[in-house]
XYZ file of N, CA and C in Angstrom:
564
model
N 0.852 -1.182 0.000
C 0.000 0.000 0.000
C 0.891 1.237 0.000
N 0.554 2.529 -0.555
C 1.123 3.714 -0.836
C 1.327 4.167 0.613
N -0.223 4.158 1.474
C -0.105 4.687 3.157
C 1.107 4.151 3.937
N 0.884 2.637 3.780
C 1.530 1.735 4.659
C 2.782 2.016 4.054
N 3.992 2.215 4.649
C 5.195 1.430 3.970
C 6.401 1.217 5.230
N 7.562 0.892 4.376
C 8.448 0.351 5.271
C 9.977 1.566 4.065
N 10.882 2.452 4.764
C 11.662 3.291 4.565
C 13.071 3.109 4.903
N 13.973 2.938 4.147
C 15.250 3.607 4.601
C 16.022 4.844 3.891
N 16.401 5.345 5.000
C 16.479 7.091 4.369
C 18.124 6.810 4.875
N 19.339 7.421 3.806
C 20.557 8.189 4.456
C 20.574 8.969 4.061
N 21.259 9.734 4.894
C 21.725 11.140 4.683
C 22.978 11.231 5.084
N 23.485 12.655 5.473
C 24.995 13.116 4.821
C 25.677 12.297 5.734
N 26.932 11.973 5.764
C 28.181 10.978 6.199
C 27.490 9.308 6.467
N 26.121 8.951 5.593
C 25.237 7.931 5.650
C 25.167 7.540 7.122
N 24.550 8.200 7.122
C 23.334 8.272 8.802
C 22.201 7.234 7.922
N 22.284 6.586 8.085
C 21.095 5.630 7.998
C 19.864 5.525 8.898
N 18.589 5.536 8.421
C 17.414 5.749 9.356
C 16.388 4.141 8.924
N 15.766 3.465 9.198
C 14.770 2.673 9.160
C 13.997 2.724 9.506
N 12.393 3.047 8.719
C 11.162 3.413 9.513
C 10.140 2.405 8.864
N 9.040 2.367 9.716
C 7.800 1.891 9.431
C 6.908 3.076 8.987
N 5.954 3.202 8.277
C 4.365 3.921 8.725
C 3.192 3.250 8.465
N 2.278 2.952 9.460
C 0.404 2.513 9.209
C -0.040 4.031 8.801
N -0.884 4.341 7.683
C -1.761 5.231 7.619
C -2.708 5.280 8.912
N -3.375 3.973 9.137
C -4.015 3.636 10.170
C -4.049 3.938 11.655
N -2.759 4.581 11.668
C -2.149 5.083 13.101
C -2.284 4.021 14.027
N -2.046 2.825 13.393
C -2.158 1.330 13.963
C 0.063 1.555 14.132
N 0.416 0.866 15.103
C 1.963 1.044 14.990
C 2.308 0.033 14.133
N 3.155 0.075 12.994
C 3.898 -0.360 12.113
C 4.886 -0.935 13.241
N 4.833 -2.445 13.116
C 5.797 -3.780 13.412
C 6.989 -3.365 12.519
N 8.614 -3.776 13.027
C 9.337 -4.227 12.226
C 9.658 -5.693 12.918
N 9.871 -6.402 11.582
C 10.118 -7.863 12.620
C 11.498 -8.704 11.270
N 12.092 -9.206 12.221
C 13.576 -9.187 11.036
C 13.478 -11.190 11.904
N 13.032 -12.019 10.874
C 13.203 -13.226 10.835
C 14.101 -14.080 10.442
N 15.415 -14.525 11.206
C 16.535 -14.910 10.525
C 16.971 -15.903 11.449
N 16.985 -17.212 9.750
C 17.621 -18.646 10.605
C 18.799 -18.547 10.382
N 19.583 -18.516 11.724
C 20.512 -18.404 11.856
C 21.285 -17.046 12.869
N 22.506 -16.588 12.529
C 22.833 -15.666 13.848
C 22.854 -14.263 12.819
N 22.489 -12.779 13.809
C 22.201 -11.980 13.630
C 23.646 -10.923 13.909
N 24.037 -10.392 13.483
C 24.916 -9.625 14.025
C 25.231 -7.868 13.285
N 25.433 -7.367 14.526
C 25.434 -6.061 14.896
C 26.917 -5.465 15.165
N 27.498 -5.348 14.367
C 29.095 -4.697 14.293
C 29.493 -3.535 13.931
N 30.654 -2.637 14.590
C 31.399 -1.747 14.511
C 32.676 -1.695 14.457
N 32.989 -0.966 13.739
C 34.723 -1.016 12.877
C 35.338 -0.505 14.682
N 34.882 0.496 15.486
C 35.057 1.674 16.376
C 34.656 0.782 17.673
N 35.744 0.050 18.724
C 34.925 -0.366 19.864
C 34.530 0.374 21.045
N 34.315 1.947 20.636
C 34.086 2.771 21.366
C 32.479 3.210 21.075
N 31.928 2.711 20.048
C 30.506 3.156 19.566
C 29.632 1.693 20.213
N 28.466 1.874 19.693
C 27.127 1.389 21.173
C 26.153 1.152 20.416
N 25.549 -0.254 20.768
C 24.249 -0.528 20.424
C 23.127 0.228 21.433
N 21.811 0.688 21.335
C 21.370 1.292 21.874
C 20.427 1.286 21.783
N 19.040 0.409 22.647
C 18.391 -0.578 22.656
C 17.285 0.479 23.952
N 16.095 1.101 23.828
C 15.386 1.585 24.498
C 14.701 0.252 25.500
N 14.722 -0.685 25.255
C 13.547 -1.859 26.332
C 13.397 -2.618 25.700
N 13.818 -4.034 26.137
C 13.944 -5.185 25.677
C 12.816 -5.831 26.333
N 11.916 -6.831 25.560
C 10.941 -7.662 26.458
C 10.983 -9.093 26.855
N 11.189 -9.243 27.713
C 11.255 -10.653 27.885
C 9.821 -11.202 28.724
N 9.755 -12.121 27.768
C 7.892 -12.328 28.298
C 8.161 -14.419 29.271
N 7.339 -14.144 29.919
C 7.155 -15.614 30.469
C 7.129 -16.833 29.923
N 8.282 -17.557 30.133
C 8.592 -18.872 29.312
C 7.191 -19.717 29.101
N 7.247 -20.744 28.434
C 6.027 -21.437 28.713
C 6.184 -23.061 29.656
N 5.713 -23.420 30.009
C 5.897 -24.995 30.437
C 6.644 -25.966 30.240
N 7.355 -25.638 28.664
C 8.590 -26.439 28.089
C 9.637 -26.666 29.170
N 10.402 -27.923 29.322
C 11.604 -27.540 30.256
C 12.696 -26.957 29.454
N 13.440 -26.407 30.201
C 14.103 -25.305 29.387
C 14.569 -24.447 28.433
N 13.150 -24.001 28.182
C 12.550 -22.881 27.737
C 13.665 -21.405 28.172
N 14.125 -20.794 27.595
C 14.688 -19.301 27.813
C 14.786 -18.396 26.595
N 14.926 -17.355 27.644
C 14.971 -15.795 26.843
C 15.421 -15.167 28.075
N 16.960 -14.473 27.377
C 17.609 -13.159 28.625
C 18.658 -13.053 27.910
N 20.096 -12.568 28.633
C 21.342 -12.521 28.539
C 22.321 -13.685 28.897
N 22.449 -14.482 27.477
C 23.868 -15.607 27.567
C 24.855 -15.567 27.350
N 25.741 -16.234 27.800
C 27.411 -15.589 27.619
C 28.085 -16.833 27.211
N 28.768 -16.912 26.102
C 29.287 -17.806 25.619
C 30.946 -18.396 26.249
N 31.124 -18.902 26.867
C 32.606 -19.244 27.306
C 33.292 -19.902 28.450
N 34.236 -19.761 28.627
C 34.406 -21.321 30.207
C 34.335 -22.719 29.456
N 34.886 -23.382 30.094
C 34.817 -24.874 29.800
C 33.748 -25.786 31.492
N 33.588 -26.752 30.576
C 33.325 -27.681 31.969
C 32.130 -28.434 31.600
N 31.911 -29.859 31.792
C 31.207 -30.643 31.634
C 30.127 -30.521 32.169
N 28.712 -30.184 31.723
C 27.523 -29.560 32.217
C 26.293 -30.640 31.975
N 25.148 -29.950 32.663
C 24.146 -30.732 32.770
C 22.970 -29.388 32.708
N 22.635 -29.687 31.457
C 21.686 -28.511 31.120
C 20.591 -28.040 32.265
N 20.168 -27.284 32.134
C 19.379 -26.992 33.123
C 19.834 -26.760 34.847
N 21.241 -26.955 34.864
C 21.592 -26.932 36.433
C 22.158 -25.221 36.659
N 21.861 -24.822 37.373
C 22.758 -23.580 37.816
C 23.856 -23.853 39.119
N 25.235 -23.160 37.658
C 26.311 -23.069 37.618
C 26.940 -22.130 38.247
N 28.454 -22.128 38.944
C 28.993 -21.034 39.262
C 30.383 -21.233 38.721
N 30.937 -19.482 38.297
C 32.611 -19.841 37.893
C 33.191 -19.710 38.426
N 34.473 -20.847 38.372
C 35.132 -21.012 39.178
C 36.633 -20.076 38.803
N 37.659 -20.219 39.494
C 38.797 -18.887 39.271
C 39.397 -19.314 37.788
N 39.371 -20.417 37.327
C 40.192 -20.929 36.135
C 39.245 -20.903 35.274
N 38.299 -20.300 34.861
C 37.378 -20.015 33.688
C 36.428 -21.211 34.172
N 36.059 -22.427 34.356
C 35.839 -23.697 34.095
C 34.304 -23.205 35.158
N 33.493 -23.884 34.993
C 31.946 -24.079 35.636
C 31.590 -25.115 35.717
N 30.890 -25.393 36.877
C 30.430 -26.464 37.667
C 29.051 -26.084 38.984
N 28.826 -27.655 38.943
C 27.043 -27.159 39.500
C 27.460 -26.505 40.826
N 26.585 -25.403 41.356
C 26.147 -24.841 42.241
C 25.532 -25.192 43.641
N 25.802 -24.871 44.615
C 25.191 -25.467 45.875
C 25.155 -24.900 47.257
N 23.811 -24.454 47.775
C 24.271 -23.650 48.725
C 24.722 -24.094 50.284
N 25.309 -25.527 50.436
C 25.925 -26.063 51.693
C 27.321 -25.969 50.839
N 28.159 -24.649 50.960
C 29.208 -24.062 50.717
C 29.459 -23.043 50.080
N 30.176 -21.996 50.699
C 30.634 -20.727 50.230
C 31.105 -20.881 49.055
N 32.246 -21.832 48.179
C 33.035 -21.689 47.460
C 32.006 -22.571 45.822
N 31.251 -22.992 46.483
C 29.946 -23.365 45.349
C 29.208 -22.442 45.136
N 28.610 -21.461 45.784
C 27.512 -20.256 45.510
C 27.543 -19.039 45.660
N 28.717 -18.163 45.931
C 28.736 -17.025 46.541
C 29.561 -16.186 44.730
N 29.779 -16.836 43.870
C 30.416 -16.349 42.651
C 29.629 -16.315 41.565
N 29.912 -15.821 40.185
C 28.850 -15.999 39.435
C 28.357 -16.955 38.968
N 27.198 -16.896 38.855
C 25.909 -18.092 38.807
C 25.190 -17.977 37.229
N 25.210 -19.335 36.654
C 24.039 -18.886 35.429
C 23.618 -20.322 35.175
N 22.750 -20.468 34.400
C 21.957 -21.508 34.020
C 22.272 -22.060 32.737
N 23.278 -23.472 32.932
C 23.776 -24.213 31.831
C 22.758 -24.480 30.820
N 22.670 -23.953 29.690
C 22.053 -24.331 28.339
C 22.488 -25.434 27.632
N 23.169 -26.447 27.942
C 23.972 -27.494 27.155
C 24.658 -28.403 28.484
N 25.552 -28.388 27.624
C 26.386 -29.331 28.017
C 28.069 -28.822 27.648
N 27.978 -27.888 26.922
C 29.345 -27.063 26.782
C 29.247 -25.499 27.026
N 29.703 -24.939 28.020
C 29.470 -23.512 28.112
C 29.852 -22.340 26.931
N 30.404 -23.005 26.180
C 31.135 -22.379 25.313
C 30.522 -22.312 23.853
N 29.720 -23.773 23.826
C 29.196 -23.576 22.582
C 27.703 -23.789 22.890
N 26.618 -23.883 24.243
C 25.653 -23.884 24.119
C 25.064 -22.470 25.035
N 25.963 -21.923 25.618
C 25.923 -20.941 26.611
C 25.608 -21.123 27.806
N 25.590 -19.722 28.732
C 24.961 -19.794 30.085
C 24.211 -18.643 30.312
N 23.026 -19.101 30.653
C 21.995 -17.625 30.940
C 22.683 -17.266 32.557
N 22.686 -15.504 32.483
C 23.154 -15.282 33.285
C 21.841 -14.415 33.822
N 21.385 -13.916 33.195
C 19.503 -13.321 33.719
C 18.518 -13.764 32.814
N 17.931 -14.140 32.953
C 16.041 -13.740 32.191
C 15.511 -14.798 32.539
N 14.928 -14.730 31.921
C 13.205 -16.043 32.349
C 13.975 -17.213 31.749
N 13.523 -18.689 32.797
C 13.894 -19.969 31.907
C 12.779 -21.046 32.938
N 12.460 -21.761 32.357
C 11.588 -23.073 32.692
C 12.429 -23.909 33.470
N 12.432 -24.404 34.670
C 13.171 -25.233 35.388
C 12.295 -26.352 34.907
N 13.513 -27.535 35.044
C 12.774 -29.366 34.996
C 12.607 -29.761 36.494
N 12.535 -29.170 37.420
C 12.487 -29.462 38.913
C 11.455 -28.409 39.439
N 10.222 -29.190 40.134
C 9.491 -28.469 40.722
C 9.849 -27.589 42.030
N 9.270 -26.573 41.782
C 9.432 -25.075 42.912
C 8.269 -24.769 43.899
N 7.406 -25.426 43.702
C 5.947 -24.794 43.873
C 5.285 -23.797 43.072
N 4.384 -23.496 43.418
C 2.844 -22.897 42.501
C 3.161 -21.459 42.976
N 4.086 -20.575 44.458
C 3.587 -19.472 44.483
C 4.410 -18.573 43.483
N 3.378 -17.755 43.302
C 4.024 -16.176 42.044
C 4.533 -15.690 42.688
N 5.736 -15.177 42.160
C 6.396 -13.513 42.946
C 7.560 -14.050 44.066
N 7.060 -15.127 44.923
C 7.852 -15.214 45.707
C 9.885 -15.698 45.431
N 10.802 -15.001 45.726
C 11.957 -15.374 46.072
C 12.470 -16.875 46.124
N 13.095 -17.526 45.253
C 14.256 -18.883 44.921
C 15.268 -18.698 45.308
N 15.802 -19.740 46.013
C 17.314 -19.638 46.470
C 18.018 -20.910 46.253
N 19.114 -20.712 45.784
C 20.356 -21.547 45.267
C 19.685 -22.955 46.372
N 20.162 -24.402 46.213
C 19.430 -25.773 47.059
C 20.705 -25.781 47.675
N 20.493 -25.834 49.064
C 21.746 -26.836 49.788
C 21.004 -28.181 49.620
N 19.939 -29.052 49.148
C 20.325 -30.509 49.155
C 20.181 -31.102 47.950
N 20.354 -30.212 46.724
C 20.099 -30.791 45.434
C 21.533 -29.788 44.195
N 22.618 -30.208 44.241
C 23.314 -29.659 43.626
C 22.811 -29.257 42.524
N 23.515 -27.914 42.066
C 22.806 -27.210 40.170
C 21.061 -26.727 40.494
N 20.503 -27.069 41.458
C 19.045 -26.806 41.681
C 18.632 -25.412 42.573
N 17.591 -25.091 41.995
C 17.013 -23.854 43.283
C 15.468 -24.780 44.104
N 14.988 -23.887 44.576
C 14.257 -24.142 46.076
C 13.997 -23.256 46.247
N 12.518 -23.104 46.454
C 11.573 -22.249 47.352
C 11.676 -21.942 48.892
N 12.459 -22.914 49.017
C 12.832 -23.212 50.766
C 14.221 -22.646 50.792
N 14.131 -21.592 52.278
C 15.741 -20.745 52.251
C 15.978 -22.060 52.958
N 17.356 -21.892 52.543
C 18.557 -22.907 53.308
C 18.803 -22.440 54.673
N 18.781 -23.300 55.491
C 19.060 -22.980 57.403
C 19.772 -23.819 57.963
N 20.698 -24.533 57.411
C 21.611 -25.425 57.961
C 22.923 -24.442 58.461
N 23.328 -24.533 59.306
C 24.726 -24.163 59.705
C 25.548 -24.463 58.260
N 26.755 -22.917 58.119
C 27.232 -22.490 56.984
C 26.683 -22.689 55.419
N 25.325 -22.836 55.258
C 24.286 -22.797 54.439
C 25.032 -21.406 53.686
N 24.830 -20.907 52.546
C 24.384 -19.714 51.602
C 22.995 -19.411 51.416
N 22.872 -18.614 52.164
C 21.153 -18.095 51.658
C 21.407 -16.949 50.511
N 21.103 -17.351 49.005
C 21.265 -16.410 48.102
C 19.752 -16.682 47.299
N 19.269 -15.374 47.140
C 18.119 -15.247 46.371
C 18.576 -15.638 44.838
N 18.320 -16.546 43.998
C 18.843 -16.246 42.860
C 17.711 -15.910 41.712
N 16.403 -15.463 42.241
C 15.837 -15.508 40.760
C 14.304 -15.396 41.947
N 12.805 -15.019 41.216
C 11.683 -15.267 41.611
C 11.077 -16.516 40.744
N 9.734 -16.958 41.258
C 8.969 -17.716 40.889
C 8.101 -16.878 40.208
N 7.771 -17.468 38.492
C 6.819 -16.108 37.938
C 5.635 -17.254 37.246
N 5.386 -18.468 37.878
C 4.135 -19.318 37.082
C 4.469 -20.604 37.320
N 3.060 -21.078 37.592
C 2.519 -22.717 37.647
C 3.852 -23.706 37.441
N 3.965 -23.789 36.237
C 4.746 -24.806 35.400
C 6.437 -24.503 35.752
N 7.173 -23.770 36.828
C 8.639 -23.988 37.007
C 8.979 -22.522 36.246
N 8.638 -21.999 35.892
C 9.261 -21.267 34.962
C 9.680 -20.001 35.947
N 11.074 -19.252 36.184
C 11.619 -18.639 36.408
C 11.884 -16.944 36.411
N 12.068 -16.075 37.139
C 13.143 -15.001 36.333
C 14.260 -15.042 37.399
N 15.271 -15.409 36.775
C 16.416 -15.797 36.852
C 17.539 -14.281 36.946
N 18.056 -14.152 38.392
C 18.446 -12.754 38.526
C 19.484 -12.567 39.456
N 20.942 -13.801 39.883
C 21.143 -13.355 41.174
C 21.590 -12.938 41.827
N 21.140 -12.689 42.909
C 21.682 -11.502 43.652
C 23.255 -11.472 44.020
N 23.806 -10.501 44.463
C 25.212 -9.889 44.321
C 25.383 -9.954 46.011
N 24.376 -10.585 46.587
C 24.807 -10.438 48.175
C 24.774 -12.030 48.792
N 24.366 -12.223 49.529
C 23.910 -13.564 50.595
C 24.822 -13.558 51.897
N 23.918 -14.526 52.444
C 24.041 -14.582 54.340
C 24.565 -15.908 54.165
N 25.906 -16.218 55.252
C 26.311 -17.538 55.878
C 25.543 -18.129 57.195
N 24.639 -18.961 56.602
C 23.777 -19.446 58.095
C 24.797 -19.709 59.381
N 24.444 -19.271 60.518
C 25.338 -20.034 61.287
C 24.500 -19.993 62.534
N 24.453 -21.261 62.879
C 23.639 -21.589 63.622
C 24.592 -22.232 65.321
């Protein structure tokens, strides 16, 4: 249609612009469908992608199901779905909160079985294969009795890690995966 269209305009030193318009004052979608990887490069590693709000919507019931921020790298023999922490030599391994030196470092959620080539979510929503319970909203914390696992239940064992790592956001396990930069040493 003449109303409707889809635009790219440059101008001087090619400033490049990409627009939509609905006559309809309906908002014009852009939607860029590509099998395979997408990439966004600069000659200058001083210039910036620049991204107003990203959405990340609620996984569905699938087990591990995600959408967030993954980071490709580290070595270490994994078990998808477990949350991981790194260790000082690049290398990752499951997580556990009956010990400081298992949970108190960074934490993400093995996508594979190779960190390197299947990634590790380090935030957003993902479907756990291990039940949490049914409540919304409420606070997950790293398992002292199930290595790589979270729990609805804070840990209270003497030298326990109580670390929030993520909320409960639905029925079916599904996650937002977030964790925190602090935690308590139980000591009882």
């Amino acid at each position: 249609s003449v109303a409707d269209n889809f635009k790219i305009s440059v101008a001087e030193h090619g400033a490049t612009t990409i627009s939509t318009t609905d006559a309809a004052a309906i908002v014009a979608d852009l939607t860029f469908s590509v099998d395979g990887d997408a990439f966004f490069t600069h000659t200058d590693s001083h210039k910036s992608l620049s991204i107003e709000r990203r959405k990340f919507t609620r996984t569905t019931n699938s087990h591990h199901e995600h959408n967030g921020d993954v980071v490709y790298f580290g070595t270490g023999t994994l078990t998808r779905g477990h949350i991981c922490f790194l260790k000082a030599d690049a290398s990752w391994a499951d997580a556990q909160a009956n010990a400081e030196s298992t949970s108190t470092s960074l934490l993400a959620i093995s996508l594979g079985t190779n960190p390197a080539t299947d990634g590790m979510l380090v935030r957003g929503m993902y479907t756990l294969d291990h039940d949490i319970g049914n409540d919304q909203g409420v606070p997950i914390y790293l398992s002292d009795g199930t290595a790589g696992e979270a729990t609805a239940t804070i840990p209270a064992d003497n030298n326990d890690v109580v670390r929030v790592v993520g909320y409960n956001m639905g029925d079916d396990d599904q996650i937002w995966f977030c964790p925190d930069n602090t935690w308590v040493v139980v000591s009882a």
